[in-house]
């Protein structure tokens, strides 16, 4: 065999493996650069076609929300602790009223836990 097809211990020890390593690194970076340019070209070709299309949906008109200031009461009424169901109902109604006024829509309860 006049050509060396595999690396022996002598070739590695004498530094003949360096050209093979550099050739391998160069090949990998060349392929990566080639893939990068292909992606850039595809982006230029297919990206401009999507940008030039008019959108089918018209933007929704923004609603103006009227904010009223309410004077804060000086005294706070204490709520009995045993009235948990009424407190939960009041908080749920307040959240629902707020969400419907801002246009965020409704919400649904996804979990029920029974208390002892």
mmCIF file of C-alpha atoms in Angstrom:
data_model
loop_
_atom_site.group_PDB
_atom_site.id
_atom_site.type_symbol
_atom_site.label_atom_id
_atom_site.label_comp_id
_atom_site.label_asym_id
_atom_site.label_seq_id
_atom_site.Cartn_x
_atom_site.Cartn_y
_atom_site.Cartn_z
ATOM 1 C CA UNK A 1 0.000 0.000 0.000
ATOM 2 C CA UNK A 2 1.554 3.215 -1.096
ATOM 3 C CA UNK A 3 -1.114 5.468 0.456
ATOM 4 C CA UNK A 4 -2.058 5.476 4.082
ATOM 5 C CA UNK A 5 -5.830 4.991 4.426
ATOM 6 C CA UNK A 6 -5.916 4.825 8.192
ATOM 7 C CA UNK A 7 -3.990 6.531 10.951
ATOM 8 C CA UNK A 8 -1.402 4.502 12.817
ATOM 9 C CA UNK A 9 0.087 5.384 16.180
ATOM 10 C CA UNK A 10 3.259 6.574 14.467
ATOM 11 C CA UNK A 11 1.342 8.964 12.181
ATOM 12 C CA UNK A 12 -0.598 10.427 15.070
ATOM 13 C CA UNK A 13 2.503 10.815 17.204
ATOM 14 C CA UNK A 14 4.453 12.482 14.395
ATOM 15 C CA UNK A 15 1.755 15.125 13.756
ATOM 16 C CA UNK A 16 0.229 13.785 10.552
ATOM 17 C CA UNK A 17 -3.223 13.850 12.143
ATOM 18 C CA UNK A 18 -3.357 17.646 12.207
ATOM 19 C CA UNK A 19 -4.191 18.045 8.485
ATOM 20 C CA UNK A 20 -6.995 15.503 8.809
ATOM 21 C CA UNK A 21 -8.453 17.360 11.788
ATOM 22 C CA UNK A 22 -8.240 20.734 10.067
ATOM 23 C CA UNK A 23 -9.866 19.315 6.949
ATOM 24 C CA UNK A 24 -12.706 17.917 9.078
ATOM 25 C CA UNK A 25 -13.258 21.239 10.879
ATOM 26 C CA UNK A 26 -13.199 23.142 7.574
ATOM 27 C CA UNK A 27 -15.738 20.747 6.067
ATOM 28 C CA UNK A 28 -18.113 21.157 9.003
ATOM 29 C CA UNK A 29 -17.943 24.972 8.958
ATOM 30 C CA UNK A 30 -18.335 25.060 5.172
ATOM 31 C CA UNK A 31 -21.515 22.973 5.379
ATOM 32 C CA UNK A 32 -22.861 25.147 8.217
ATOM 33 C CA UNK A 33 -22.200 28.309 6.187
ATOM 34 C CA UNK A 34 -23.896 26.733 3.166
ATOM 35 C CA UNK A 35 -26.990 25.890 5.239
ATOM 36 C CA UNK A 36 -27.040 29.431 6.642
ATOM 37 C CA UNK A 37 -26.992 30.990 3.157
ATOM 38 C CA UNK A 38 -29.746 28.649 1.939
ATOM 39 C CA UNK A 39 -31.937 29.675 4.887
ATOM 40 C CA UNK A 40 -31.269 33.378 4.209
ATOM 41 C CA UNK A 41 -32.154 32.960 0.535
ATOM 42 C CA UNK A 42 -35.363 31.091 1.403
ATOM 43 C CA UNK A 43 -36.248 33.868 3.837
ATOM 44 C CA UNK A 44 -35.802 36.504 1.136
ATOM 45 C CA UNK A 45 -37.844 34.545 -1.410
ATOM 46 C CA UNK A 46 -40.710 33.363 0.772
ATOM 47 C CA UNK A 47 -40.640 36.142 3.379
ATOM 48 C CA UNK A 48 -41.444 38.975 0.967
ATOM 49 C CA UNK A 49 -44.458 37.163 -0.486
ATOM 50 C CA UNK A 50 -46.058 36.895 2.959
ATOM 51 C CA UNK A 51 -45.353 40.542 3.812
ATOM 52 C CA UNK A 52 -46.920 41.894 0.620
ATOM 53 C CA UNK A 53 -50.240 40.104 1.112
ATOM 54 C CA UNK A 54 -52.973 42.290 2.572
ATOM 55 C CA UNK A 55 -54.363 40.986 5.820
ATOM 56 C CA UNK A 56 -57.871 39.570 5.578
ATOM 57 C CA UNK A 57 -58.887 40.663 9.032
ATOM 58 C CA UNK A 58 -59.423 44.313 9.718
ATOM 59 C CA UNK A 59 -58.078 45.474 13.058
ATOM 60 C CA UNK A 60 -60.758 45.573 15.724
ATOM 61 C CA UNK A 61 -61.722 49.059 16.843
ATOM 62 C CA UNK A 62 -60.502 49.850 20.323
ATOM 63 C CA UNK A 63 -63.155 50.485 22.915
ATOM 64 C CA UNK A 64 -62.884 53.516 25.105
ATOM 65 C CA UNK A 65 -63.265 52.632 28.738
ATOM 66 C CA UNK A 66 -64.844 55.264 30.917
ATOM 67 C CA UNK A 67 -63.310 55.347 34.383
ATOM 68 C CA UNK A 68 -65.265 56.886 37.206
ATOM 69 C CA UNK A 69 -63.733 57.777 40.523
ATOM 70 C CA UNK A 70 -65.597 56.681 43.613
ATOM 71 C CA UNK A 71 -64.900 58.240 46.986
ATOM 72 C CA UNK A 72 -63.365 55.837 49.462
ATOM 73 C CA UNK A 73 -65.436 55.122 52.532
ATOM 74 C CA UNK A 74 -63.864 56.174 55.781
ATOM 75 C CA UNK A 75 -65.114 53.182 57.727
ATOM 76 C CA UNK A 76 -64.842 49.562 56.729
ATOM 77 C CA UNK A 77 -67.571 47.140 57.628
ATOM 78 C CA UNK A 78 -66.426 43.857 59.062
ATOM 79 C CA UNK A 79 -67.585 40.784 57.190
ATOM 80 C CA UNK A 80 -68.364 37.703 59.249
ATOM 81 C CA UNK A 81 -65.953 34.839 58.633
ATOM 82 C CA UNK A 82 -68.741 32.273 58.355
ATOM 83 C CA UNK A 83 -70.050 33.910 55.154
ATOM 84 C CA UNK A 84 -67.391 32.473 52.782
ATOM 85 C CA UNK A 85 -69.826 31.649 49.986
ATOM 86 C CA UNK A 86 -71.040 35.248 49.802
ATOM 87 C CA UNK A 87 -67.459 36.537 49.713
ATOM 88 C CA UNK A 88 -66.532 34.173 46.887
ATOM 89 C CA UNK A 89 -69.659 35.173 44.968
ATOM 90 C CA UNK A 90 -68.902 38.882 45.405
ATOM 91 C CA UNK A 91 -65.290 38.495 44.250
ATOM 92 C CA UNK A 92 -66.375 36.388 41.270
ATOM 93 C CA UNK A 93 -68.973 38.966 40.265
ATOM 94 C CA UNK A 94 -66.419 41.780 40.527
ATOM 95 C CA UNK A 95 -63.895 39.913 38.371
ATOM 96 C CA UNK A 96 -66.578 39.058 35.820
ATOM 97 C CA UNK A 97 -67.760 42.678 35.635
ATOM 98 C CA UNK A 98 -64.203 43.934 35.214
ATOM 99 C CA UNK A 99 -63.327 41.419 32.495
ATOM 100 C CA UNK A 100 -66.510 42.122 30.531
ATOM 101 C CA UNK A 101 -65.888 45.887 30.683
ATOM 102 C CA UNK A 102 -62.339 45.554 29.345
ATOM 103 C CA UNK A 103 -63.367 43.248 26.506
ATOM 104 C CA UNK A 104 -61.353 40.272 27.737
ATOM 105 C CA UNK A 105 -64.420 38.062 27.688
ATOM 106 C CA UNK A 106 -65.654 35.590 30.207
ATOM 107 C CA UNK A 107 -63.917 32.955 32.245
ATOM 108 C CA UNK A 108 -64.856 29.503 33.409
ATOM 109 C CA UNK A 109 -64.285 27.614 36.608
ATOM 110 C CA UNK A 110 -62.060 24.596 36.012
ATOM 111 C CA UNK A 111 -61.654 23.208 39.518
ATOM 112 C CA UNK A 112 -63.979 22.459 42.386
ATOM 113 C CA UNK A 113 -62.655 21.505 45.813
ATOM 114 C CA UNK A 114 -64.909 20.298 48.572
ATOM 115 C CA UNK A 115 -64.061 21.693 51.978
ATOM 116 C CA UNK A 116 -64.503 19.777 55.201
#
